[in-house]
XYZ file of C-alpha atoms in Angstrom:
787
model
C 66.963 1.689 188.584
C 70.151 3.732 188.411
C 71.691 2.848 185.074
C 70.384 2.325 181.537
C 72.005 -0.703 179.918
C 69.213 -1.781 177.568
C 66.304 -0.181 175.740
C 63.225 -0.911 173.672
C 61.587 1.163 170.967
C 57.947 0.555 170.059
C 57.233 1.644 166.506
C 59.655 0.919 163.675
C 58.664 3.759 161.352
C 61.024 6.517 160.255
C 61.404 7.981 163.737
C 61.284 4.784 165.775
C 63.897 3.027 163.658
C 66.176 6.080 163.798
C 65.882 6.264 167.607
C 66.696 2.550 167.826
C 69.732 3.136 165.592
C 70.988 5.846 167.924
C 70.733 3.459 170.890
C 72.733 0.924 168.867
C 75.353 3.565 168.018
C 75.798 4.093 171.739
C 76.373 0.379 172.331
C 72.980 -0.203 173.956
C 71.216 -3.560 173.420
C 67.870 -2.633 171.907
C 64.510 -4.301 171.206
C 62.442 -2.940 168.296
C 58.737 -3.857 168.274
C 55.882 -3.077 165.892
C 52.394 -4.310 165.039
C 51.669 -7.570 163.220
C 50.700 -6.937 159.561
C 47.057 -7.574 158.602
C 47.770 -8.985 155.152
C 50.500 -10.750 153.220
C 52.427 -8.901 150.548
C 52.680 -10.358 147.042
C 56.307 -11.195 147.687
C 55.407 -13.074 150.866
C 52.709 -15.025 149.018
C 55.201 -16.039 146.321
C 57.562 -17.338 149.016
C 54.751 -19.483 150.421
C 54.690 -17.657 153.739
C 51.635 -17.420 155.996
C 50.539 -14.924 158.641
C 51.970 -17.294 161.253
C 55.539 -17.054 159.960
C 57.973 -14.898 161.946
C 59.167 -13.168 158.786
C 55.626 -11.916 158.248
C 54.824 -11.140 161.867
C 58.101 -9.215 162.244
C 57.907 -7.665 158.782
C 58.069 -4.051 159.940
C 61.157 -4.684 162.060
C 62.885 -6.427 159.156
C 62.013 -3.538 156.849
C 63.430 -1.129 159.426
C 66.754 -2.990 159.419
C 66.962 -2.805 155.633
C 66.179 0.905 155.777
C 68.924 1.448 158.362
C 71.371 -0.171 155.942
C 70.346 1.894 152.926
C 69.356 5.305 154.290
C 71.633 8.205 153.417
C 72.937 9.792 155.510
C 73.139 6.589 157.505
C 71.468 6.436 160.938
C 74.144 3.897 161.948
C 77.755 4.696 162.785
C 78.607 1.094 161.867
C 76.618 -1.799 160.419
C 78.213 -3.953 163.126
C 75.923 -2.177 165.599
C 72.987 -4.193 164.264
C 74.262 -7.191 166.250
C 72.821 -5.432 169.328
C 69.294 -5.295 167.846
C 66.415 -7.700 168.537
C 63.211 -7.290 166.531
C 59.736 -8.530 167.389
C 56.062 -7.662 167.387
C 53.453 -6.422 169.844
C 51.569 -9.701 170.013
C 54.345 -12.264 170.498
C 57.172 -10.317 172.098
C 55.861 -7.924 174.734
C 57.597 -10.110 177.328
C 60.921 -8.724 176.013
C 59.995 -5.456 177.739
C 60.607 -7.147 181.106
C 64.343 -7.085 180.403
C 64.899 -3.445 179.382
C 65.626 -0.289 181.360
C 64.082 2.325 179.058
C 61.076 1.908 176.746
C 60.509 4.571 174.068
C 57.115 4.763 172.348
C 57.296 6.143 168.790
C 53.962 5.257 167.205
C 51.237 7.254 165.448
C 50.413 10.707 166.878
C 47.062 9.707 168.402
C 46.644 10.101 172.149
C 44.015 7.349 172.483
C 46.139 4.777 170.625
C 49.126 5.722 172.755
C 47.109 5.298 175.961
C 45.950 1.828 174.881
C 49.538 0.837 174.136
C 50.761 2.074 177.511
C 48.172 -0.114 179.294
C 49.832 -3.158 177.688
C 53.320 -1.867 178.391
C 52.419 -1.340 182.051
C 51.531 -5.023 182.334
C 54.899 -6.230 181.030
C 57.517 -3.651 182.035
C 59.671 -4.319 185.056
C 59.177 -2.110 188.084
C 61.163 1.162 187.962
C 61.909 0.864 184.235
C 61.532 4.208 182.477
C 58.897 4.744 179.771
C 58.793 7.755 177.475
C 56.726 8.967 174.568
C 58.459 10.449 171.562
C 55.870 12.945 170.435
C 56.266 16.300 168.769
C 53.250 17.968 170.272
C 50.684 15.804 172.103
C 50.252 16.486 175.822
C 52.407 14.131 177.883
C 50.172 14.450 180.946
C 47.117 13.194 179.038
C 48.847 9.935 178.053
C 49.443 8.574 181.552
C 45.894 8.669 182.931
C 44.644 5.407 184.598
C 48.138 3.837 184.619
C 49.913 2.473 187.702
C 51.639 4.789 190.169
C 55.044 3.248 189.369
C 54.446 3.793 185.635
C 53.482 7.433 186.174
C 56.514 8.077 188.397
C 58.772 6.705 185.654
C 57.003 8.239 182.648
C 57.939 11.372 180.695
C 58.161 12.811 177.207
C 61.442 12.583 175.268
C 61.238 14.448 171.981
C 64.020 13.309 169.631
C 64.504 15.353 166.468
C 64.833 13.643 163.103
C 67.376 12.371 162.177
C 68.404 11.612 165.798
C 72.010 10.810 164.915
C 72.649 14.223 163.386
C 70.272 16.602 165.191
C 71.526 16.758 168.745
C 68.509 18.251 170.492
C 66.378 16.146 172.800
C 63.573 17.838 174.698
C 62.610 16.209 177.988
C 59.047 16.815 179.175
C 58.314 15.587 182.719
C 54.728 15.142 183.872
C 53.341 16.276 187.204
C 54.104 12.814 188.661
C 57.505 12.126 187.073
C 60.116 11.363 189.730
C 62.911 14.027 189.530
C 65.447 11.189 189.776
C 64.064 9.790 186.497
C 64.559 13.164 184.803
C 68.188 13.236 185.959
C 68.844 9.635 184.865
C 67.461 10.261 181.371
C 69.172 13.657 181.073
C 72.585 12.299 182.069
C 72.234 9.220 179.854
C 71.058 11.246 176.861
C 73.966 13.677 177.184
C 76.779 11.240 177.960
C 75.713 8.126 176.063
C 73.442 9.342 173.270
C 75.418 12.544 172.664
C 72.412 14.837 173.052
C 71.867 18.456 173.975
C 69.128 18.005 176.564
C 66.622 20.752 177.286
C 63.793 20.506 179.817
C 60.494 21.675 178.314
C 57.059 22.341 179.745
C 54.114 20.232 178.604
C 52.872 22.814 176.099
C 51.957 22.424 172.397
C 55.031 21.718 170.211
C 57.245 22.128 173.289
C 60.173 24.557 172.644
C 62.023 24.286 169.324
C 59.030 23.524 167.104
C 56.944 26.184 168.873
C 59.513 28.925 168.330
C 60.839 27.660 165.005
C 57.457 27.237 163.308
C 56.494 30.780 164.339
C 59.761 32.073 162.845
C 59.204 30.240 159.552
C 55.552 31.301 159.259
C 56.444 34.921 159.933
C 59.100 34.862 157.183
C 56.602 33.370 154.698
C 54.007 36.054 155.432
C 56.496 38.935 155.384
C 57.935 37.688 152.082
C 54.541 37.898 150.449
C 53.911 41.376 151.879
C 57.271 42.586 150.553
C 56.818 40.699 147.258
C 60.321 39.214 147.414
C 61.282 36.006 145.659
C 61.843 32.780 147.565
C 65.570 32.682 146.821
C 65.976 36.366 147.722
C 64.493 35.555 151.131
C 66.795 32.551 151.560
C 69.748 34.811 150.804
C 68.653 37.148 153.605
C 67.617 34.541 156.207
C 70.672 32.253 156.149
C 74.183 32.966 157.501
C 73.451 36.711 157.682
C 71.195 36.069 160.706
C 73.110 33.062 162.030
C 71.141 30.314 160.301
C 72.402 27.605 157.897
C 72.800 28.180 154.152
C 69.520 26.289 153.692
C 67.925 29.355 155.347
C 64.098 29.275 155.308
C 62.715 27.610 152.200
C 65.461 25.090 151.487
C 65.077 24.024 155.111
C 61.317 23.607 154.689
C 61.959 21.552 151.556
C 64.242 19.250 153.557
C 61.754 18.948 156.436
C 58.823 18.378 154.113
C 55.804 20.634 153.850
C 53.499 17.871 155.144
C 55.643 17.552 158.293
C 55.647 21.319 158.782
C 51.881 21.342 158.307
C 51.523 18.755 161.094
C 53.555 20.959 163.436
C 51.235 23.881 162.663
C 48.166 21.682 163.165
C 49.421 20.709 166.643
C 48.873 24.326 167.665
C 45.293 24.677 166.508
C 42.838 25.293 169.359
C 45.639 25.457 171.941
C 46.738 29.113 171.702
C 45.892 32.080 173.896
C 47.633 35.087 172.328
C 45.681 36.763 169.527
C 48.859 37.434 167.549
C 49.807 33.762 167.895
C 46.407 32.569 166.700
C 46.708 34.885 163.696
C 50.270 33.792 162.902
C 49.357 30.107 162.960
C 46.724 30.524 160.265
C 48.217 28.532 157.415
C 49.200 30.874 154.542
C 47.325 30.384 151.276
C 50.667 29.655 149.571
C 51.306 26.645 151.789
C 47.712 25.416 151.431
C 48.037 25.534 147.642
C 51.375 23.713 147.708
C 49.949 20.988 149.932
C 47.037 20.451 147.536
C 49.456 20.228 144.607
C 51.634 17.730 146.571
C 54.605 20.090 146.316
C 56.037 18.725 149.573
C 59.753 19.337 149.053
C 62.764 17.136 148.384
C 60.957 13.877 149.135
C 58.857 14.356 145.964
C 61.395 16.353 143.956
C 59.539 19.652 144.068
C 58.685 22.183 146.699
C 59.953 25.725 147.017
C 62.796 24.531 144.810
C 63.055 21.920 142.074
C 66.264 20.243 140.995
C 66.317 19.798 137.208
C 68.859 18.651 134.636
C 69.591 22.330 133.969
C 70.228 23.035 137.646
C 68.259 24.307 140.618
C 65.029 26.184 139.885
C 62.974 28.264 142.307
C 59.208 28.464 142.644
C 57.489 31.636 141.462
C 54.607 31.635 143.961
C 52.564 34.003 141.797
C 52.379 31.605 138.853
C 53.333 28.276 140.506
C 56.005 27.705 137.879
C 59.707 27.113 138.406
C 62.146 29.747 137.194
C 65.859 30.501 137.259
C 67.305 31.754 140.537
C 67.113 35.516 140.920
C 69.474 35.980 143.881
C 73.125 36.289 142.852
C 76.406 36.355 144.764
C 76.614 40.077 144.058
C 73.409 40.582 146.075
C 74.820 39.028 149.256
C 74.768 41.458 152.193
C 78.361 41.956 153.288
C 77.803 44.417 156.129
C 76.917 43.608 159.771
C 73.278 42.657 160.333
C 72.667 45.511 162.797
C 73.867 48.045 160.202
C 71.857 46.494 157.372
C 68.630 46.624 159.399
C 69.024 50.416 159.712
C 68.825 50.877 155.932
C 65.713 52.300 154.288
C 65.060 49.759 151.565
C 62.646 46.913 150.870
C 64.965 44.085 151.863
C 66.060 45.707 155.122
C 62.426 46.426 156.090
C 61.477 42.841 155.234
C 64.245 41.389 157.403
C 63.420 43.640 160.348
C 59.770 42.622 160.116
C 60.867 39.005 159.802
C 63.047 39.161 162.919
C 61.417 41.593 165.377
C 58.089 39.713 165.924
C 60.067 36.470 166.304
C 62.198 38.015 169.074
C 59.163 39.368 170.893
C 57.250 36.098 170.561
C 60.218 34.193 172.027
C 60.282 36.599 174.972
C 56.551 36.116 175.571
C 56.912 32.316 175.459
C 60.070 32.086 177.601
C 58.381 31.541 180.950
C 55.613 29.343 179.560
C 57.427 26.747 177.432
C 60.650 26.452 179.449
C 62.282 27.834 182.569
C 65.030 29.997 181.075
C 66.090 31.955 178.017
C 69.252 29.832 177.891
C 67.244 26.614 177.490
C 65.075 28.253 174.842
C 68.159 29.346 172.880
C 69.747 25.912 173.279
C 66.632 24.194 171.951
C 66.367 26.423 168.885
C 70.099 26.315 168.115
C 70.401 22.533 168.506
C 67.066 21.691 166.903
C 67.572 23.774 163.752
C 71.374 24.131 163.653
C 71.088 27.898 164.102
C 74.154 29.733 165.334
C 72.000 32.085 167.395
C 68.819 31.453 169.326
C 66.470 34.448 169.615
C 68.111 35.936 172.703
C 71.665 35.561 171.409
C 70.519 37.169 168.160
C 68.875 39.960 170.145
C 72.162 40.678 171.936
C 73.947 40.968 168.590
C 71.391 43.550 167.457
C 71.623 45.505 170.767
C 68.705 44.960 173.138
C 68.378 48.644 174.019
C 68.403 49.888 170.404
C 65.930 47.292 169.147
C 63.519 47.954 172.021
C 63.565 51.671 171.217
C 62.671 50.928 167.597
C 59.998 48.413 168.596
C 58.390 50.987 170.897
C 58.492 53.597 168.128
C 56.662 51.104 165.899
C 54.125 50.421 168.702
C 55.099 46.768 169.119
C 53.979 45.001 172.306
C 57.033 44.581 174.579
C 56.777 41.923 177.349
C 56.792 43.429 180.841
C 59.797 41.391 182.005
C 61.939 42.837 179.198
C 61.010 46.394 180.230
C 61.779 45.619 183.869
C 65.067 44.018 182.903
C 66.188 47.170 181.061
C 64.871 49.474 183.836
C 67.053 47.628 186.346
C 70.191 48.160 184.272
C 70.424 44.807 182.523
C 71.159 45.670 178.886
C 72.026 42.240 177.492
C 70.847 38.653 177.861
C 74.321 37.100 177.988
C 77.315 38.521 179.802
C 80.831 37.388 180.571
C 81.698 37.604 184.270
C 85.231 36.661 185.425
C 85.824 34.806 182.166
C 82.643 32.714 182.497
C 79.566 33.262 180.339
C 76.333 34.006 182.224
C 72.712 34.442 181.144
C 69.972 36.694 182.481
C 67.377 35.030 184.695
C 64.814 36.817 186.878
C 66.870 39.825 187.905
C 70.321 38.242 187.975
C 72.992 36.643 185.799
C 73.508 32.899 186.238
C 76.477 30.910 184.861
C 75.803 28.822 181.757
C 75.260 25.298 183.110
C 77.856 22.672 182.283
C 79.117 19.483 183.881
C 81.688 19.878 186.640
C 84.589 18.499 184.599
C 83.584 19.859 181.180
C 86.486 21.780 179.629
C 85.962 25.064 177.804
C 88.953 26.374 175.859
C 87.356 29.811 175.657
C 86.958 30.032 179.445
C 90.424 28.576 180.096
C 92.020 31.280 177.930
C 89.993 34.007 179.629
C 91.107 32.846 183.065
C 94.778 32.182 182.223
C 97.054 33.475 179.463
C 98.407 30.892 176.998
C 101.913 29.623 177.658
C 102.722 29.946 173.946
C 100.735 31.292 171.024
C 100.882 32.276 167.368
C 98.365 32.644 164.525
C 97.973 28.891 164.118
C 97.709 27.551 167.656
C 97.883 28.309 171.372
C 99.276 26.226 174.234
C 97.214 26.454 177.412
C 97.150 24.775 180.813
C 93.947 22.923 181.674
C 94.907 21.644 185.124
C 96.391 18.503 186.674
C 99.620 18.944 184.728
C 97.953 18.589 181.327
C 98.534 21.033 178.466
C 96.248 21.606 175.510
C 97.482 22.680 172.085
C 94.494 24.488 170.608
C 94.440 24.573 166.798
C 92.825 27.790 165.574
C 94.378 28.631 162.200
C 92.246 30.051 159.410
C 90.196 27.247 157.826
C 91.884 24.932 160.342
C 94.754 24.384 157.888
C 98.168 23.198 159.043
C 101.081 25.452 158.149
C 104.447 26.435 159.548
C 102.745 28.200 162.478
C 101.088 25.000 163.747
C 104.206 22.892 163.097
C 106.216 25.399 165.156
C 103.722 25.152 168.001
C 103.807 21.338 167.901
C 107.613 21.376 168.160
C 107.662 23.963 170.975
C 104.822 22.307 172.907
C 106.476 18.900 172.894
C 109.825 20.399 173.881
C 108.097 22.103 176.835
C 106.243 19.056 178.175
C 109.369 16.911 177.855
C 111.543 19.467 179.659
C 109.154 20.266 182.509
C 106.950 18.401 184.985
C 103.878 18.146 182.788
C 101.872 14.921 182.451
C 101.163 15.191 178.728
C 99.540 17.057 175.857
C 96.159 17.168 174.115
C 95.840 18.431 170.545
C 92.309 19.733 170.009
C 90.046 22.671 169.320
C 86.525 24.070 169.594
C 86.279 25.280 166.007
C 83.862 23.871 163.426
C 86.233 21.029 162.472
C 89.451 19.544 163.847
C 91.544 20.201 160.724
C 91.089 20.288 156.960
C 94.729 19.393 156.305
C 97.843 21.226 155.188
C 97.874 24.827 153.964
C 97.098 24.119 150.323
C 97.310 27.738 149.152
C 100.848 28.160 150.476
C 102.021 24.880 148.947
C 100.495 25.805 145.590
C 102.243 29.185 145.607
C 105.615 27.568 146.232
C 104.927 24.930 143.554
C 103.984 27.588 140.984
C 107.203 29.445 141.844
C 109.049 26.147 141.264
C 110.604 26.477 144.715
C 111.354 22.761 145.086
C 113.882 23.306 147.885
C 111.323 25.171 149.994
C 108.692 22.486 149.369
C 111.154 19.734 150.291
C 112.009 21.535 153.543
C 108.324 22.069 154.350
C 107.380 18.409 153.787
C 110.400 17.217 155.738
C 109.464 19.514 158.600
C 105.894 18.212 158.564
C 107.196 14.649 158.752
C 109.557 15.549 161.587
C 106.724 17.226 163.526
C 104.620 14.074 163.238
C 107.599 12.028 164.469
C 107.950 14.403 167.430
C 104.348 13.622 168.313
C 104.824 9.876 167.830
C 108.053 9.555 169.836
C 107.310 12.181 172.487
C 108.427 11.009 175.962
C 105.053 12.133 177.394
C 101.656 11.008 176.081
C 100.148 13.101 173.280
C 96.398 12.562 172.812
C 94.630 13.844 169.695
C 90.990 14.895 170.129
C 89.504 14.933 166.603
C 85.896 15.693 165.675
C 83.912 16.485 162.541
C 86.205 16.946 159.486
C 89.663 15.549 160.193
C 91.339 15.398 156.819
C 94.829 15.048 155.328
C 97.325 16.510 157.789
C 94.655 16.449 160.513
C 94.387 12.688 160.043
C 98.193 12.414 160.154
C 98.264 14.121 163.566
C 95.835 11.471 164.821
C 97.827 8.626 163.268
C 100.982 9.889 165.006
C 99.419 10.454 168.459
C 99.959 8.179 171.459
C 96.204 7.773 171.622
C 93.128 9.242 169.969
C 90.031 10.339 171.866
C 87.611 10.992 169.031
C 84.116 12.375 168.844
C 81.679 9.757 167.556
C 80.992 12.102 164.633
C 84.537 12.232 163.301
C 84.977 12.097 159.529
C 88.622 11.220 159.022
C 90.472 10.470 155.823
C 93.669 10.919 153.814
C 92.182 12.858 150.913
C 95.308 14.139 149.178
C 94.675 12.231 145.922
C 91.709 14.558 145.372
C 94.221 17.319 144.622
C 96.700 15.145 142.766
C 98.961 14.363 145.736
C 99.570 11.574 148.210
C 99.888 11.992 152.003
C 103.143 13.758 152.842
C 103.294 13.653 156.645
C 103.737 9.933 157.236
C 100.042 9.117 156.810
C 100.626 6.373 154.241
C 103.078 4.548 156.488
C 101.091 4.995 159.706
C 97.806 3.800 158.184
C 99.623 0.751 156.785
C 101.197 0.043 160.202
C 97.871 0.450 162.005
C 96.335 -2.181 159.747
C 99.368 -4.503 159.998
C 99.526 -4.346 163.814
C 95.865 -5.352 163.976
C 96.698 -8.594 162.124
C 100.482 -8.988 161.866
C 101.721 -11.365 159.185
C 104.668 -11.603 156.797
C 103.128 -14.064 154.347
C 103.015 -12.864 150.739
C 99.254 -13.386 150.511
C 98.518 -11.419 153.689
C 100.909 -8.606 152.760
C 99.362 -8.229 149.311
C 95.854 -8.137 150.797
C 96.872 -5.568 153.413
C 98.691 -3.417 150.879
C 95.688 -3.536 148.555
C 93.283 -2.425 151.315
C 95.416 0.567 152.333
C 96.056 1.447 148.688
C 92.316 1.536 147.942
C 91.569 3.625 151.056
C 94.130 6.298 150.130
C 93.664 6.255 146.339
C 89.885 6.741 146.610
C 90.325 9.374 149.358
C 88.003 7.305 151.539
C 86.652 9.194 154.532
C 85.331 7.346 157.573
C 81.674 8.151 158.249
C 82.113 7.960 162.031
C 84.758 7.209 164.648
C 83.473 3.622 164.792
C 83.937 3.324 161.021
C 87.423 4.845 161.379
C 88.361 1.938 163.628
C 87.142 -0.513 161.017
C 89.254 0.944 158.215
C 92.363 1.546 160.303
C 92.539 5.260 161.052
C 91.914 4.533 164.732
C 92.925 1.475 166.737
C 90.889 -0.554 169.210
C 92.788 1.201 172.016
C 91.551 4.617 170.887
C 88.570 6.119 172.690
C 85.265 7.429 171.375
C 83.255 10.195 173.055
C 79.579 10.206 172.099
C 79.007 13.860 172.996
C 81.409 16.302 171.350
C 81.120 18.712 174.290
C 82.942 16.202 176.503
C 85.764 15.251 174.134
C 88.422 17.439 175.801
C 87.397 16.167 179.238
C 87.819 12.566 178.056
C 91.082 13.379 176.264
C 92.433 14.814 179.511
C 91.434 11.623 181.348
C 93.262 9.629 178.661
C 96.454 11.675 179.140
C 96.329 11.234 182.915
C 95.677 7.504 182.625
C 98.640 7.015 180.277
C 100.861 9.130 182.537
C 99.796 7.200 185.642
C 100.636 3.957 183.821
C 104.203 5.262 183.345
C 103.801 5.865 179.636
C 106.707 4.987 177.368
C 106.874 6.110 173.722
C 106.872 3.430 171.019
C 110.214 1.934 170.094
C 111.430 2.500 166.576
C 110.796 -0.676 164.628
C 111.360 -1.935 161.145
C 108.325 -2.308 158.922
C 107.545 -5.356 156.807
C 106.569 -4.451 153.219
C 105.388 -6.291 150.117
C 108.169 -4.879 147.890
C 108.344 -5.673 144.169
C 105.587 -8.292 144.418
C 103.264 -5.754 145.968
C 104.177 -3.077 143.430
C 103.464 -5.413 140.505
C 100.195 -6.473 142.135
C 99.061 -2.848 142.563
C 100.135 -1.849 139.057
C 97.927 -4.611 137.618
C 95.028 -3.190 139.627
C 95.813 0.301 138.332
C 95.738 -0.923 134.727
C 92.364 -2.601 135.341
C 90.922 0.583 136.855
C 92.187 2.631 133.931
C 90.760 0.212 131.357
C 87.238 0.401 132.829
C 87.462 4.192 132.961
C 87.418 4.384 136.761
C 90.623 6.441 136.805
C 92.283 8.733 134.253
C 95.816 8.510 132.932
C 96.985 11.080 135.461
C 95.149 9.290 138.273
C 97.128 6.198 137.270
C 100.338 8.212 137.596
C 99.334 9.323 141.100
C 98.438 5.730 141.958
C 101.813 4.419 140.780
C 103.582 6.871 143.107
C 101.370 5.765 145.981
C 102.153 2.126 145.138
C 105.890 2.789 145.381
C 105.552 4.238 148.882
C 103.167 1.578 150.187
C 105.198 -1.374 148.982
C 108.642 -0.042 149.767
C 109.574 0.011 146.092
C 112.457 -2.062 144.805
C 112.881 -4.510 147.727
C 111.933 -8.140 148.305
C 108.454 -9.120 149.468
C 108.602 -9.445 153.267
C 111.630 -7.151 153.559
C 112.033 -5.154 156.759
C 112.668 -1.454 156.099
C 113.260 1.580 158.287
C 110.482 4.083 158.896
C 112.704 6.866 157.547
C 113.189 4.931 154.310
C 109.418 4.963 153.709
C 109.193 8.639 154.714
C 111.890 9.441 152.147
C 109.896 7.606 149.452
C 106.758 9.454 150.519
C 108.451 12.861 150.441
C 110.004 12.191 147.017
C 106.643 11.110 145.596
C 104.909 14.150 147.096
C 107.418 16.555 145.538
C 107.319 14.708 142.205
C 103.529 15.133 142.075
C 103.280 18.728 143.288
C 105.662 19.844 140.539
C 103.241 18.526 137.886
C 100.950 20.996 136.122
C 97.998 18.604 136.445
C 98.329 18.516 140.237
C 98.616 22.288 140.453
C 95.432 22.632 138.382
C 93.604 20.361 140.803
C 94.879 22.292 143.804
C 93.818 25.616 142.279
C 90.368 24.284 141.375
C 89.750 23.096 144.946
C 90.873 26.424 146.384
C 88.624 28.364 143.993
C 85.498 26.185 144.113
C 85.787 24.089 147.259
C 85.284 20.990 145.098
C 87.804 18.523 143.627
C 88.460 18.759 139.893
C 86.798 15.910 138.018
C 89.354 14.006 135.980
C 88.795 13.795 132.232
């Protein structure tokens, strides 16, 4: 078996259903099986159903489908994916396993029950199909005993993290008998098709991420109580300051659930060798008390924090009452972590004691739970969304300096760390000839990546950019393809990026280049135009400057659209406003599956100003071209609603459904490979003798459409859905979308619609109400709620 085209998941609980959803997101036909219920529900009795009815026998699968539809955030990138799902039960439908290439078990964490299930699976699976157990801590080797040789050769552990769509880590745990080819097949499939960061783990309790992460969390809890700090003070110290999310320690535990965390700790009991580890994994009295009081976190509305009508409250663990937050913005540490840890105060001592044992424990576990420090860091970073794994964090603190302090404080330093330093290796990661390497057994090895994976950082180290300014850089990435890297502050589009777009396109058209990619490796693709600069010009009433800026933005988008060479946009994560307009103008889009794209300008009292309104309308019209009044009104209404409500696609698949992307646009499931795939798209278009689109007239709904939309606006205003000023914004949007004062079905020039769009944009930005909304967003990061 060389390729995985179909899968089955056994167990339709929270984890099993979410794993099945991720297979569906990847376009994989999937079977979802569960047990047959013992009893009828009251609802089933009222419907006159019996235990023989399929609806009863497949109840758990049906419930899983409903949960997939209603869960937030959604495990599905599109509800259409459900067409690939077949549900069944473990009594009637085991024969379905004969057809699939990979079977994932995701049932209760009981080794005996798992072994009994695998005996049945072994009877029905086809030869060479892969079977894996999704477990968070049970020994993989113990599950396969007494099963056939072919089963054992094709069996391994695959630990997905919940929710699988959003947490990229997948730990692979081979057994002693697992065929190495099976490990490679699953690893490649998980990376390319499921979009995972795959790390190979040893068959040890809790594997890698949970082993290291749970130790880190427990150590913070115990050090907090020693230092007598408050829960929110600790979260302020253990978040972004040390490279972890804003949820830090206790908000993270609230999200995970204290019962789930308790299970992770329980997995370790009786399986530890180190005395310090055994001591650390003793459950703190605080957690025991919270478990007894059912203070499990967000799932029950109370944990370390409680959200009330008066705002967020924090637990006082001395009295078990909720109080106002004690940590303020003024208390945030603004100096580098290494400097802060040198201070002689309670908080600095706490943080050092919270970090140092964690670093040492990771070093002691490195050879036991995985083969390399790089894999350990990858597991922790991907599993918990930490910026730094323990060894990357250690480098930031200076390995040599921290070891000196640890020795002064009589901490136990692993022998391999001492030997590493003695042999002149003073950091875990090092850049060699522009390529990042990691320390491994007396040498530095290059960070592993696929042969054709593109790294902007490495490309720039190895070759100077052709052009560069504060907003973007133009670099060569081989085979005649150029990459325009967006790297402005906050990924906002200003004059600097527009200049680079113009110069880049002029260069590829004038010279023997195949085409251009517009992309990045920052947190998001683009958050839109430079709002602060536009607001400043609006407040100065510099209408001429604003008009020139909007016109230039429109012209830059037209340069992309009508470029003689293919221009491929490579969006990912947040792709908003002007970022969306770049994608709408591009010859083709190669998007990450997790792309959240939208024209969100109405949130600040504007409408799209870079051709987004027209291009979204045209995308939708080309999908189903028609000039009938009914069809034009329906189309206009759909685009109007999308832009007015600032609708953002929840995935690249969803973006295709609502018109931001076309069926010809590509989707890359793993963000790390998006630039590679974008380059392939450029080369394919070039090899097909790419020609830019011809300028064409656009059919609009005219006065009929405008009147239709204005009636809708009045309705929305009457029911209180929009304010009076929202209605004014909407009327301007309606003018642009319909073409204004022309007949229904009229053909108009693209530039005519761009003129309407630019006029409406300037009209709105001059209004005090719009400027207030812009200022509020800049100050708070949130749109101003209309009154």
